[in-house]
CSV table of C-alpha atoms and ligand atoms in Angstrom, one decimal:
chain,number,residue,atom,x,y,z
A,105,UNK,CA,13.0,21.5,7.0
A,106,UNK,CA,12.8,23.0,3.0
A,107,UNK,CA,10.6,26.0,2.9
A,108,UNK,CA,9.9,25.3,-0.6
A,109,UNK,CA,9.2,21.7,-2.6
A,110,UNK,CA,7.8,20.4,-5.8
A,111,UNK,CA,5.5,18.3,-3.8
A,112,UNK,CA,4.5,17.9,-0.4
A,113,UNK,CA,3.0,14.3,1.0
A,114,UNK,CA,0.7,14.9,4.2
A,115,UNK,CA,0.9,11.6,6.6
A,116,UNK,CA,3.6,8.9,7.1
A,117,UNK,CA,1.3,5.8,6.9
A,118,UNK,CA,2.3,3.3,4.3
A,119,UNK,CA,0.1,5.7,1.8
A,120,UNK,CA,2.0,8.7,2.1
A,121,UNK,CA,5.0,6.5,2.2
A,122,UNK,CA,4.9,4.5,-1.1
A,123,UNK,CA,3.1,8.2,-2.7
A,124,UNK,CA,6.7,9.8,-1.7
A,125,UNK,CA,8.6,6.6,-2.6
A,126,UNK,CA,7.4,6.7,-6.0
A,127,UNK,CA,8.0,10.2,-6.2
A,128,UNK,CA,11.4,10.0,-5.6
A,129,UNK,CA,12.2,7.0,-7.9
A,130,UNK,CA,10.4,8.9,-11.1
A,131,UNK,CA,12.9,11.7,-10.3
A,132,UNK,CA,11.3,14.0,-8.0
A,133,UNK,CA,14.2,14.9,-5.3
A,134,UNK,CA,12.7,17.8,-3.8
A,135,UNK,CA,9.6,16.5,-2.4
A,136,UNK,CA,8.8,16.7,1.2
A,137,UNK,CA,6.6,14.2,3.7
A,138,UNK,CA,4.9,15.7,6.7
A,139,UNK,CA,3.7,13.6,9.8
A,140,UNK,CA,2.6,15.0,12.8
A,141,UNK,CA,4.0,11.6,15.2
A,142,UNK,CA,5.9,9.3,14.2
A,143,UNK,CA,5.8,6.9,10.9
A,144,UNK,CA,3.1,4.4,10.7
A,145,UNK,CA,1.4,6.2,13.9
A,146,UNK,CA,-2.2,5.5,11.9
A,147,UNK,CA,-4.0,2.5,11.1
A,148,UNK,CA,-1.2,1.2,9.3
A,149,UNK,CA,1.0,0.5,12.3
A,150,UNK,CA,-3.2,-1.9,13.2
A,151,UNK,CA,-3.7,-3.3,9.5
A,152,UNK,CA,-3.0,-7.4,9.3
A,153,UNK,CA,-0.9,-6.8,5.8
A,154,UNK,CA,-2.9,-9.5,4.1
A,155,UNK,CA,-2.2,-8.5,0.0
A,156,UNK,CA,-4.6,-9.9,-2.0
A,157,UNK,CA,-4.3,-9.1,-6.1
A,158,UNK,CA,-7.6,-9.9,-7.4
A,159,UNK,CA,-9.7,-6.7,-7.0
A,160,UNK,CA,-13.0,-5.8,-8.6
A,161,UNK,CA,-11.3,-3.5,-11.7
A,162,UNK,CA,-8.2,-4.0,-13.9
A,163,UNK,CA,-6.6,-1.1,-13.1
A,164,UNK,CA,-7.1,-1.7,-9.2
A,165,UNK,CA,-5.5,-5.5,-9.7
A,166,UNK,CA,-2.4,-3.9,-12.0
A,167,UNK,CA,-1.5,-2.1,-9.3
A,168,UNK,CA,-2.0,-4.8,-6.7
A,169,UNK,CA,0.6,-7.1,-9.2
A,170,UNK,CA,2.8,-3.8,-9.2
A,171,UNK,CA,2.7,-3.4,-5.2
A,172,UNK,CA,4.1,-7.6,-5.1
A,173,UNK,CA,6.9,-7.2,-7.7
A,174,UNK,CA,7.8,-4.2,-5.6
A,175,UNK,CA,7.8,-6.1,-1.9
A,176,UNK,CA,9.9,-8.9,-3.9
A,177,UNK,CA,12.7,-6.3,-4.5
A,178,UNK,CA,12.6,-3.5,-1.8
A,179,UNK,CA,13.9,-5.6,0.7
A,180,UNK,CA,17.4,-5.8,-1.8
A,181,UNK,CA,16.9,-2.2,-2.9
A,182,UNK,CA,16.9,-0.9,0.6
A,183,UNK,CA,18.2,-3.7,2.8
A,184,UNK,CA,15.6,-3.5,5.2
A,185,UNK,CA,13.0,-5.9,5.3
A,186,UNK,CA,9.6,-5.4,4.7
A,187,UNK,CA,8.3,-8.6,6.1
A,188,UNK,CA,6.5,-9.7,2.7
A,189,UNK,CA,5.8,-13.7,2.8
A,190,UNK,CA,4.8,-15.0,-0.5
A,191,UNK,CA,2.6,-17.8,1.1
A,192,UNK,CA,-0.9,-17.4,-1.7
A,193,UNK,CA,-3.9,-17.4,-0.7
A,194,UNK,CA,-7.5,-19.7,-0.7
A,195,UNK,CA,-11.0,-18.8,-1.6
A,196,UNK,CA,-13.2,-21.1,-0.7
A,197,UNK,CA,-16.9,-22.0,-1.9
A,198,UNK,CA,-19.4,-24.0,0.0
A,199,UNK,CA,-22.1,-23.2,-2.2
A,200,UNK,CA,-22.9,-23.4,-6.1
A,201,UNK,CA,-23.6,-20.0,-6.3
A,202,UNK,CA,-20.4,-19.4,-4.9
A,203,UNK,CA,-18.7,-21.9,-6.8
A,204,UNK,CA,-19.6,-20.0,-9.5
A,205,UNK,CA,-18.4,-17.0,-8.7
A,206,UNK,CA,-15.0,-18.2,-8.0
A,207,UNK,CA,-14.9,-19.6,-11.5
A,208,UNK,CA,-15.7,-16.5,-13.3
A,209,UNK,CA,-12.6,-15.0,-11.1
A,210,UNK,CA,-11.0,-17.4,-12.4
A,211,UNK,CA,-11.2,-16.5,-15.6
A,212,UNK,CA,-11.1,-12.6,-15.1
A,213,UNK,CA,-8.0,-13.7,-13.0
A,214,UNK,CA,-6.5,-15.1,-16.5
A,215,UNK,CA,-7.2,-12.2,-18.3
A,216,UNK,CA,-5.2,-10.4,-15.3
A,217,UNK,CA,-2.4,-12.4,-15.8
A,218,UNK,CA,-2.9,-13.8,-12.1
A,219,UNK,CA,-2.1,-17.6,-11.9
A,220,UNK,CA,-5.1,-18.0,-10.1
A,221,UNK,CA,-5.9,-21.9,-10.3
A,222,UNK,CA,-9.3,-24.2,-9.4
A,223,UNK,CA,-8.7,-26.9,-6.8
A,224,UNK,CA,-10.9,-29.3,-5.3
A,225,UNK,CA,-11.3,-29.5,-1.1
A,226,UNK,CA,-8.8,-32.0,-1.1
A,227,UNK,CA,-6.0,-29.7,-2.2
A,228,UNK,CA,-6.8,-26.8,-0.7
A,229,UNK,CA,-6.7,-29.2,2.8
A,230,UNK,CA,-3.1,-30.0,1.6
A,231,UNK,CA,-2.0,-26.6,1.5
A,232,UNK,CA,-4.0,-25.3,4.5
A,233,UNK,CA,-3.8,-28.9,7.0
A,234,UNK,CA,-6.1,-27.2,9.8
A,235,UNK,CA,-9.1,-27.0,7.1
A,236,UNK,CA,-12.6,-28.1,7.4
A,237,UNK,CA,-13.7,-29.3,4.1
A,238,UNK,CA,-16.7,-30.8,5.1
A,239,UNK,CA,-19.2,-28.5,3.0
A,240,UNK,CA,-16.4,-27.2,0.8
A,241,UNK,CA,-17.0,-27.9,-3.2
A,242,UNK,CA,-13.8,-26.6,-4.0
A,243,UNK,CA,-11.3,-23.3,-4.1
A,244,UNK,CA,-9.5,-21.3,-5.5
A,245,UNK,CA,-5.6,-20.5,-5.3
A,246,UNK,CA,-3.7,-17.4,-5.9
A,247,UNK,CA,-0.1,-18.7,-4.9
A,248,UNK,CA,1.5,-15.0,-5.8
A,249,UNK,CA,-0.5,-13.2,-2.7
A,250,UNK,CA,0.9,-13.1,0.7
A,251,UNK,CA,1.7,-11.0,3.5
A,252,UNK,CA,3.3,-7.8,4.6
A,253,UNK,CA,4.1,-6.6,7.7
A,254,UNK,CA,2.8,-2.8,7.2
A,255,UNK,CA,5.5,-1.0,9.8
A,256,UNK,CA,8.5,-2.5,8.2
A,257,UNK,CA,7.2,-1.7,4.8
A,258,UNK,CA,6.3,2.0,5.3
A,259,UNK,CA,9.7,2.0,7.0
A,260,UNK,CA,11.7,0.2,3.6
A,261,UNK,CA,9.9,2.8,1.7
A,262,UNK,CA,10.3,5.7,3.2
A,263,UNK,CA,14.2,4.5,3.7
A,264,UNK,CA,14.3,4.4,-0.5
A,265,UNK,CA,12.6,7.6,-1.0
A,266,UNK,CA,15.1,9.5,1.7
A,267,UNK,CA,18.1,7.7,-0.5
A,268,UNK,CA,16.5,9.2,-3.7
A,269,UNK,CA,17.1,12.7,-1.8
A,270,UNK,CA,13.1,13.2,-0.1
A,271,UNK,CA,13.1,14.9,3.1
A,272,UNK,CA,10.5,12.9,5.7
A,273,UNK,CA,9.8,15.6,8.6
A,274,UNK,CA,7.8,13.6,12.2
A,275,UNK,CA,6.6,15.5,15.2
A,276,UNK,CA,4.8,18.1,12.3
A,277,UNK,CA,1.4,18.7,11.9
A,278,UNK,CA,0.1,20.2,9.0
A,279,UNK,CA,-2.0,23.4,10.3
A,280,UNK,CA,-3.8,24.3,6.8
A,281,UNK,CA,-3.2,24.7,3.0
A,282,UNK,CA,-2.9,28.1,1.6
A,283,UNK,CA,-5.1,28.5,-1.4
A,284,UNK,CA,-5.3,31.1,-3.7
A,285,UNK,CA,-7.3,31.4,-6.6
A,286,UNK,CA,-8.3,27.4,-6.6
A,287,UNK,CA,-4.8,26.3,-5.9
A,288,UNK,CA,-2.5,25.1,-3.4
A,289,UNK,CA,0.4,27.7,-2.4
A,290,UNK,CA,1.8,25.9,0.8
A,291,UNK,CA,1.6,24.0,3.7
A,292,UNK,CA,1.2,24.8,6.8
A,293,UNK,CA,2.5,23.6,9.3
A,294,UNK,CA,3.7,24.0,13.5
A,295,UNK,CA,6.9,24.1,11.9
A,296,UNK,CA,6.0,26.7,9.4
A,297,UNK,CA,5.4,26.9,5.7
A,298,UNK,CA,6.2,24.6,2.9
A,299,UNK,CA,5.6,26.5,-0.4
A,300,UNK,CA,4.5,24.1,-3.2
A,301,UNK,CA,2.2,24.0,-6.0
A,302,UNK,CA,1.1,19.7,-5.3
A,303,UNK,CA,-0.2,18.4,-2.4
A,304,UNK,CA,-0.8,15.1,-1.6
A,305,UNK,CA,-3.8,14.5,1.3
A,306,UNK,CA,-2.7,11.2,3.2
A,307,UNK,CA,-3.5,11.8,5.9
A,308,UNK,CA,-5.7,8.7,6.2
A,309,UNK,CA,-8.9,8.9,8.5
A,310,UNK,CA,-7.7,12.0,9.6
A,311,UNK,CA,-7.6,13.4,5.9
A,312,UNK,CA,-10.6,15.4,6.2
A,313,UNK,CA,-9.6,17.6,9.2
B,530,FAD,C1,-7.5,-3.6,12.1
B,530,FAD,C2,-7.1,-3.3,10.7
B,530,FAD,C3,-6.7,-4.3,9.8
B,530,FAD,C4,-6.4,-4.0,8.5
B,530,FAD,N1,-6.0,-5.0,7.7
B,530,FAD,C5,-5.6,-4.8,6.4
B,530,FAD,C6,-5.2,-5.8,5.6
B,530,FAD,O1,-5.1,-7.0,6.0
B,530,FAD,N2,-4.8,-5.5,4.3
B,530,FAD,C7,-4.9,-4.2,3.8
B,530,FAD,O2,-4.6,-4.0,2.6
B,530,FAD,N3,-5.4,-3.2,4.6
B,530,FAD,C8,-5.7,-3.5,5.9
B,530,FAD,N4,-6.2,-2.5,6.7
B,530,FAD,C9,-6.3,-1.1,6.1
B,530,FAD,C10,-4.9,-0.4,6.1
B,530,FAD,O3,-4.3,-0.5,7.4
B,530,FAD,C11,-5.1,1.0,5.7
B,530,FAD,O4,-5.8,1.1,4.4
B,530,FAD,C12,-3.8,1.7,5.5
B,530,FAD,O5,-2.9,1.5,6.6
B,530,FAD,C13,-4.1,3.2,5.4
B,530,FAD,O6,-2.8,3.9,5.3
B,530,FAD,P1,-2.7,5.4,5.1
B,530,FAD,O7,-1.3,5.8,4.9
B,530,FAD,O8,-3.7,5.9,4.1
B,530,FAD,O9,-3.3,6.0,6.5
B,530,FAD,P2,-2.6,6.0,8.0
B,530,FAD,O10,-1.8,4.8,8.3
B,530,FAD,O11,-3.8,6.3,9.0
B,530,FAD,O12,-1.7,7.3,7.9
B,530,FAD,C14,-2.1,8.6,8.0
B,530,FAD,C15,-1.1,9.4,8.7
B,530,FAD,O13,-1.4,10.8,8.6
B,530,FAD,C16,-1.0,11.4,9.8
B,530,FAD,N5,-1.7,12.7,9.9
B,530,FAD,C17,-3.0,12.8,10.1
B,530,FAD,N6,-3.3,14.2,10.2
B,530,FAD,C18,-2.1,14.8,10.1
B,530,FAD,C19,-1.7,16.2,10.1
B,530,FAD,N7,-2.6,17.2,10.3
B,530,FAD,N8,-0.4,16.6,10.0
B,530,FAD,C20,0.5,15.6,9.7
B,530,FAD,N9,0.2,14.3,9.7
B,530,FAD,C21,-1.1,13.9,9.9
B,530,FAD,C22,-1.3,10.4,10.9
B,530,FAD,O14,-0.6,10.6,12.1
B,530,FAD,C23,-1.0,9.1,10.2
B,530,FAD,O15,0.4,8.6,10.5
B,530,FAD,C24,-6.5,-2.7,8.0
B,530,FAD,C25,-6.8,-1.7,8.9
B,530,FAD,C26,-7.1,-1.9,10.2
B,530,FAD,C27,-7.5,-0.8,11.2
């Protein structure tokens, strides 16, 4: 294990995983990921990997549309797979107030550059044959979301930050930080200590301990 690292990533959930990952691919080689089990030991390995874009804020939704065009091309990059399925997505509305609101998103969609498209009940039923429409005044569809499965892309990423020349270290818990005056000195951990000036808290639900 390095003793000493520009930055060190605490957990190896699919946070800590893509924070390393892009890490690596901006150029930083010595940076360091810490996880006390295995990788995706956390909620990851539980979440259903439903990726949808259209988020409340612009800058939440750019980096939804960045997260996509990067599950399009890790797979190649890496040559694992990272189980992403391009397969869109429905809202629907059964009620005019709703209706309404899917419009407006509609339009901030737009301004997103999301291809998010109005249909009426009848189409969505054609692209989803098990739906009810009885009730439904229409929908909207996002054909650029999908699905992910979360394990295999924590793994693709963590494979193309260790090719960039990141260290990933499992069975190692992180113990404390050493601070001194208002900044991080190193990690520590039941491994020992990982001098470095950044530290990256991903440690998910766990994050506050
Ligand atoms: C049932 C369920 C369904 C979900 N569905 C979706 C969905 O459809 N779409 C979606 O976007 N999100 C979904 N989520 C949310 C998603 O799973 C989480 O937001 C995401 O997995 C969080 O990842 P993380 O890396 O931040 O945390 P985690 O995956 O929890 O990773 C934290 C890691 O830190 C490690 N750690 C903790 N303490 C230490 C320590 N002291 N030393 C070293 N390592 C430590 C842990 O072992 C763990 O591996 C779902 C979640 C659940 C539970």
């Amino acid at each position: 294990m390095l003793h000493r690292a520009r930055a060190v990533v605490i957990g190896g959930g699919v946070g800590g995983c893509a924070v390393l990952y892009w890490l690596a691919r901006l150029g930083w080689e010595d940076v360091v990921l810490v996880e006390r089990a295995e990788l995706t030991s956390g909620s990851t390995f539980h979440s259903a990997g439903l990726v949808g874009q259209l988020r409340g804020t612009l800058s939440l939704t750019k980096m939804m549309m960045s997260s996509v065009e990067l599950y399009r091309d890790l797979e190649g990059e890496v040559g694992l797979e990272t189980g992403w399925h391009e397969v869109g997505s429905l809202r629907l509305a059964s009620a005019p107030a709703r209706m309404h609101e899917i419009a407006r998103q509609a339009g901030w969609a737009k301004t997103f550059g999301l291809p998010l498209e109005l249909i009426s009940p009848g189409e969505a039923k054609e692209l989803f044959p098990p739906l009810e429409t009885e009730g439904v005044l229409g929908a909207a569809f996002l054909p650029t979301d999908g699905y992910v499965d979360p394990s295999q892309l924590t793994f693709a990423l963590a494979e193309g930050a260790r090719r960039r020349g990141a260290e990933i270290n499992t069975s190692t818990r992180v113990t404390g930080i050493r601070v001194a005056r208002g900044r991080a000195q190193a990690v520590e951990t039941d491994r020992g200590e990982i001098e470095t000036e950044i530290v990256v808290n991903a440690g998910g639900m766990y994050a506050r301990e």
